[in-house]
């Protein structure tokens, strides 16, 4: 009887399969479209046959497994019934319970068959979906030739967009795939085992999480399902490891390349990269030392690792200041927000190395981007420009937020001042840099109602230079009159070592005295040589015409043809007919060829300015090499043309080099004229300072000092502009004989008050045998003996 029950379902299943196959064939034949190609029909029929056969085969296998389990169950039931019969028919209650248990068992078997069928159907569904999509795509393409994109490609595109636009789409898809695998595996296990559905779902999760758990499975059905789940679990975890690895790698790569956001405030932001960055960072580090260090953020269109490596090579102590590098463009608002531009207390825009017009155009676009920040800017913008003509445009765009430093113009004016007054370059380095003394502005309420003459001697550790007048809109007045009385809200401009190292003290008793002489500074005619050609040559000529005495000569020696020079000067805005104090003398030649230099009367010039030529200014090393070669050639030619007797006397006075040494000859020639070399690379500084054959000007370093000072306090820019301008006040070096007699004993305070008789402010001095000047000297009330060969550094009005 059991055998017959076993064979009848099998035969019935085979008849069902054959009927299903024949029914499907009939349906496919009826659904054929006459106009559709025979090739597509065959592929679709084959795919359908395969899918139906797979489903029928899976059902057949399931029936076999189910029948096998039923035979085992029936055998167990027969054994149980025999035992019960031998027990002589126990009770009616026991019979009822057995019938109920048998009904529950049959119901459970039905659920297991349904669960296995559903799992197989769900696994087969993707195959049907893909085949259907492929069929629809080919069907559309055969009837509509204008449609070039198939449905499966559109689906691929949509999936790709979904994964690209939504960052968490991959993780979500992986989670859904994991849950589906666990659910399908649990249903399949529920269909082939006797466990409950909850236990099967948990067992499915263990197979997914650990592929080795399926080794304990028994029976063909459970083993086949467990192996399939374990294989899917390995794929899931492989994809998960790939996603996690990619996410970690992407995050580390973002940190390495400087793409992460800077979460800082009250920091100094530097936009751009140039040769001036090293000097600028050094000055900012020194300025922040008194605060225990600060935060400086550098953003440039360079790789973050390269920037950090270059900064690490800079030989200076950071003194608690942290320098953070980020890679990005200042023209992109997203990159500006990445470095917290709205919270920075100062923003420095560096000029690019290269063409001046292109550099200034980029600086202008950067200012436009900064003004477009929606959150607004907390600090001010310091823009380094290369051409003075572009300053108006930048200020027009930036408005009150912008302070400009025109590098080329600043260096040109400094070279002219230093050429007329040897030693002024060192004084400017001390005042502009934060290493010694610099300008500070602060309000002192206890000084209200005091005259400026008394304010001058009220600071033991600082030297007052001017007043920021509140009643005139905060205008800074350098070197005001002695009778000016400080009002409420006025601030005092001083030169001090740091902003926390000075304070007003008790007013000392100082004897004024009288000047030693009539205080007449003669203005003599000068003869100056300019070697090379700069873009702002017309500006330098106008400044020289304002400074020099009438009858002075300006010789111009470069490779530009004379007719071309006049055209460039006129195009730059110079009116040659309006030059009243100087006469232009043109000479054409190459400044690095000795034969050309020997055609000039080099021994007769009072000052020689060696300019970084316009043709090589884009390369700092090449420009400095050319300037250094010109310097050495000029000094050698000057030394050879000096009388032998004078040369012997000069060597005897120096005594530091041998009689026939070339450097000794050039040093004695340097006493006859002043040579100012425009140096772009800081490394050239050591060569010139060691030989002492040139009173050099270090262009990049001085500009960096000015940028750092304006970045720390934007008000100082007004002071620097006046000191560099043709009108107003300037730094000057005065002989001591104008203020005192030989051997006279005076305090520094007394010298300050004595100089006020000619409305000058003495800020320092240099003794006769000293190499460097002392700015803001200590112990100002201490009396000492002076020599008429000493010199004083003063702030005085230009005449």
mmCIF file of N, CA, C and O in Angstrom, residues 396-434:
data_model
loop_
_atom_site.group_PDB
_atom_site.id
_atom_site.type_symbol
_atom_site.label_atom_id
_atom_site.label_comp_id
_atom_site.label_asym_id
_atom_site.label_seq_id
_atom_site.Cartn_x
_atom_site.Cartn_y
_atom_site.Cartn_z
ATOM 1 N N UNK A 396 38.258 98.666 -6.366
ATOM 2 C CA UNK A 396 36.886 98.895 -6.802
ATOM 3 C C UNK A 396 36.018 97.669 -6.560
ATOM 4 O O UNK A 396 34.858 97.765 -6.158
ATOM 5 N N UNK A 397 36.596 96.482 -6.774
ATOM 6 C CA UNK A 397 35.844 95.235 -6.586
ATOM 7 C C UNK A 397 35.728 94.878 -5.109
ATOM 8 O O UNK A 397 34.656 94.522 -4.613
ATOM 9 N N UNK A 398 36.849 94.980 -4.382
ATOM 10 C CA UNK A 398 36.862 94.557 -2.985
ATOM 11 C C UNK A 398 36.301 95.570 -2.017
ATOM 12 O O UNK A 398 35.850 95.206 -0.925
ATOM 13 N N UNK A 399 36.328 96.846 -2.372
ATOM 14 C CA UNK A 399 35.807 97.865 -1.481
ATOM 15 C C UNK A 399 36.649 98.028 -0.227
ATOM 16 O O UNK A 399 37.886 97.965 -0.258
ATOM 17 N N UNK A 400 35.984 98.225 0.901
ATOM 18 C CA UNK A 400 36.678 98.471 2.162
ATOM 19 C C UNK A 400 37.348 97.229 2.739
ATOM 20 O O UNK A 400 38.133 97.334 3.678
ATOM 21 N N UNK A 401 37.028 96.078 2.185
ATOM 22 C CA UNK A 401 37.630 94.850 2.705
ATOM 23 C C UNK A 401 39.080 94.671 2.265
ATOM 24 O O UNK A 401 39.813 93.906 2.888
ATOM 25 N N UNK A 402 39.497 95.349 1.213
ATOM 26 C CA UNK A 402 40.762 95.045 0.553
ATOM 27 C C UNK A 402 41.847 96.038 0.948
ATOM 28 O O UNK A 402 41.615 97.251 1.002
ATOM 29 N N UNK A 403 43.043 95.504 1.225
ATOM 30 C CA UNK A 403 44.273 96.273 1.352
ATOM 31 C C UNK A 403 45.260 95.719 0.330
ATOM 32 O O UNK A 403 45.444 94.505 0.242
ATOM 33 N N UNK A 404 45.868 96.601 -0.456
ATOM 34 C CA UNK A 404 46.764 96.161 -1.529
ATOM 35 C C UNK A 404 48.214 96.486 -1.191
ATOM 36 O O UNK A 404 48.503 97.515 -0.559
ATOM 37 N N UNK A 405 49.088 95.595 -1.615
ATOM 38 C CA UNK A 405 50.535 95.808 -1.533
ATOM 39 C C UNK A 405 51.091 95.547 -2.924
ATOM 40 O O UNK A 405 51.118 94.399 -3.389
ATOM 41 N N UNK A 406 51.511 96.615 -3.610
ATOM 42 C CA UNK A 406 52.047 96.490 -4.969
ATOM 43 C C UNK A 406 53.533 96.193 -4.841
ATOM 44 O O UNK A 406 54.341 97.094 -4.558
ATOM 45 N N UNK A 407 53.901 94.940 -5.041
ATOM 46 C CA UNK A 407 55.259 94.480 -4.771
ATOM 47 C C UNK A 407 56.287 95.230 -5.610
ATOM 48 O O UNK A 407 57.314 95.712 -5.093
ATOM 49 N N UNK A 408 56.030 95.336 -6.893
ATOM 50 C CA UNK A 408 56.998 95.967 -7.784
ATOM 51 C C UNK A 408 57.208 97.435 -7.413
ATOM 52 O O UNK A 408 58.333 97.943 -7.425
ATOM 53 N N UNK A 409 56.134 98.112 -7.084
ATOM 54 C CA UNK A 409 56.223 99.524 -6.732
ATOM 55 C C UNK A 409 56.951 99.710 -5.408
ATOM 56 O O UNK A 409 57.773 100.628 -5.262
ATOM 57 N N UNK A 410 56.666 98.854 -4.418
ATOM 58 C CA UNK A 410 57.321 98.954 -3.118
ATOM 59 C C UNK A 410 58.826 98.760 -3.249
ATOM 60 O O UNK A 410 59.632 99.536 -2.699
ATOM 61 N N UNK A 411 59.234 97.745 -3.996
ATOM 62 C CA UNK A 411 60.661 97.467 -4.143
ATOM 63 C C UNK A 411 61.352 98.595 -4.901
ATOM 64 O O UNK A 411 62.467 98.996 -4.560
ATOM 65 N N UNK A 412 60.693 99.107 -5.938
ATOM 66 C CA UNK A 412 61.309 100.202 -6.681
ATOM 67 C C UNK A 412 61.549 101.424 -5.810
ATOM 68 O O UNK A 412 62.617 102.045 -5.870
ATOM 69 N N UNK A 413 60.586 101.800 -4.984
ATOM 70 C CA UNK A 413 60.750 102.953 -4.101
ATOM 71 C C UNK A 413 61.793 102.686 -3.025
ATOM 72 O O UNK A 413 62.561 103.594 -2.649
ATOM 73 N N UNK A 414 61.817 101.466 -2.496
ATOM 74 C CA UNK A 414 62.836 101.136 -1.509
ATOM 75 C C UNK A 414 64.239 101.196 -2.105
ATOM 76 O O UNK A 414 65.184 101.672 -1.460
ATOM 77 N N UNK A 415 64.388 100.730 -3.330
ATOM 78 C CA UNK A 415 65.702 100.786 -3.970
ATOM 79 C C UNK A 415 66.160 102.230 -4.134
ATOM 80 O O UNK A 415 67.339 102.547 -3.925
ATOM 81 N N UNK A 416 65.239 103.115 -4.495
ATOM 82 C CA UNK A 416 65.611 104.525 -4.664
ATOM 83 C C UNK A 416 66.005 105.136 -3.323
ATOM 84 O O UNK A 416 67.017 105.845 -3.212
ATOM 85 N N UNK A 417 65.235 104.857 -2.270
ATOM 86 C CA UNK A 417 65.570 105.399 -0.960
ATOM 87 C C UNK A 417 66.901 104.864 -0.455
ATOM 88 O O UNK A 417 67.709 105.605 0.104
ATOM 89 N N UNK A 418 67.125 103.564 -0.657
ATOM 90 C CA UNK A 418 68.362 102.959 -0.169
ATOM 91 C C UNK A 418 69.572 103.392 -0.996
ATOM 92 O O UNK A 418 70.699 103.430 -0.488
ATOM 93 N N UNK A 419 69.369 103.695 -2.264
ATOM 94 C CA UNK A 419 70.479 104.177 -3.088
ATOM 95 C C UNK A 419 70.916 105.568 -2.640
ATOM 96 O O UNK A 419 72.117 105.893 -2.661
ATOM 97 N N UNK A 420 69.978 106.404 -2.241
ATOM 98 C CA UNK A 420 70.312 107.751 -1.799
ATOM 99 C C UNK A 420 70.819 107.772 -0.367
ATOM 100 O O UNK A 420 71.539 108.704 0.023
ATOM 101 N N UNK A 421 70.476 106.738 0.420
ATOM 102 C CA UNK A 421 70.898 106.706 1.825
ATOM 103 C C UNK A 421 71.418 105.317 2.168
ATOM 104 O O UNK A 421 70.633 104.429 2.507
ATOM 105 N N UNK A 422 72.718 105.077 2.025
ATOM 106 C CA UNK A 422 73.286 103.752 2.313
ATOM 107 C C UNK A 422 72.971 103.323 3.747
ATOM 108 O O UNK A 422 73.052 104.107 4.683
ATOM 109 N N UNK A 423 72.606 102.065 3.922
ATOM 110 C CA UNK A 423 72.272 101.531 5.232
ATOM 111 C C UNK A 423 70.793 101.530 5.537
ATOM 112 O O UNK A 423 70.350 100.947 6.538
ATOM 113 N N UNK A 424 69.979 102.177 4.690
ATOM 114 C CA UNK A 424 68.543 102.247 4.949
ATOM 115 C C UNK A 424 67.849 100.899 4.736
ATOM 116 O O UNK A 424 66.792 100.649 5.303
ATOM 117 N N UNK A 425 68.462 100.035 3.924
ATOM 118 C CA UNK A 425 67.863 98.711 3.692
ATOM 119 C C UNK A 425 67.781 97.911 4.983
ATOM 120 O O UNK A 425 66.767 97.257 5.265
ATOM 121 N N UNK A 426 68.840 97.963 5.794
ATOM 122 C CA UNK A 426 68.834 97.223 7.064
ATOM 123 C C UNK A 426 67.786 97.781 8.017
ATOM 124 O O UNK A 426 67.112 97.040 8.740
ATOM 125 N N UNK A 427 67.601 99.093 7.999
ATOM 126 C CA UNK A 427 66.606 99.709 8.880
ATOM 127 C C UNK A 427 65.199 99.294 8.463
ATOM 128 O O UNK A 427 64.349 98.996 9.309
ATOM 129 N N UNK A 428 64.949 99.261 7.156
ATOM 130 C CA UNK A 428 63.638 98.829 6.690
ATOM 131 C C UNK A 428 63.379 97.366 7.044
ATOM 132 O O UNK A 428 62.245 96.992 7.380
ATOM 133 N N UNK A 429 64.394 96.524 6.974
ATOM 134 C CA UNK A 429 64.221 95.116 7.362
ATOM 135 C C UNK A 429 63.862 95.007 8.832
ATOM 136 O O UNK A 429 63.026 94.181 9.223
ATOM 137 N N UNK A 430 64.479 95.847 9.677
ATOM 138 C CA UNK A 430 64.172 95.798 11.109
ATOM 139 C C UNK A 430 62.752 96.273 11.401
ATOM 140 O O UNK A 430 62.065 95.723 12.265
ATOM 141 N N UNK A 431 62.282 97.296 10.683
ATOM 142 C CA UNK A 431 60.958 97.856 10.966
ATOM 143 C C UNK A 431 59.848 96.995 10.370
ATOM 144 O O UNK A 431 58.807 96.779 10.994
ATOM 145 N N UNK A 432 60.076 96.486 9.154
ATOM 146 C CA UNK A 432 59.035 95.679 8.513
ATOM 147 C C UNK A 432 58.917 94.294 9.119
ATOM 148 O O UNK A 432 57.832 93.710 9.157
ATOM 149 N N UNK A 433 60.017 93.725 9.558
ATOM 150 C CA UNK A 433 59.975 92.376 10.116
ATOM 151 C C UNK A 433 59.526 92.374 11.567
ATOM 152 O O UNK A 433 59.622 93.368 12.286
ATOM 153 N N UNK A 434 59.022 91.223 12.017
ATOM 154 C CA UNK A 434 58.554 91.082 13.392
ATOM 155 C C UNK A 434 59.658 90.629 14.339
ATOM 156 O O UNK A 434 59.390 90.445 15.526
#
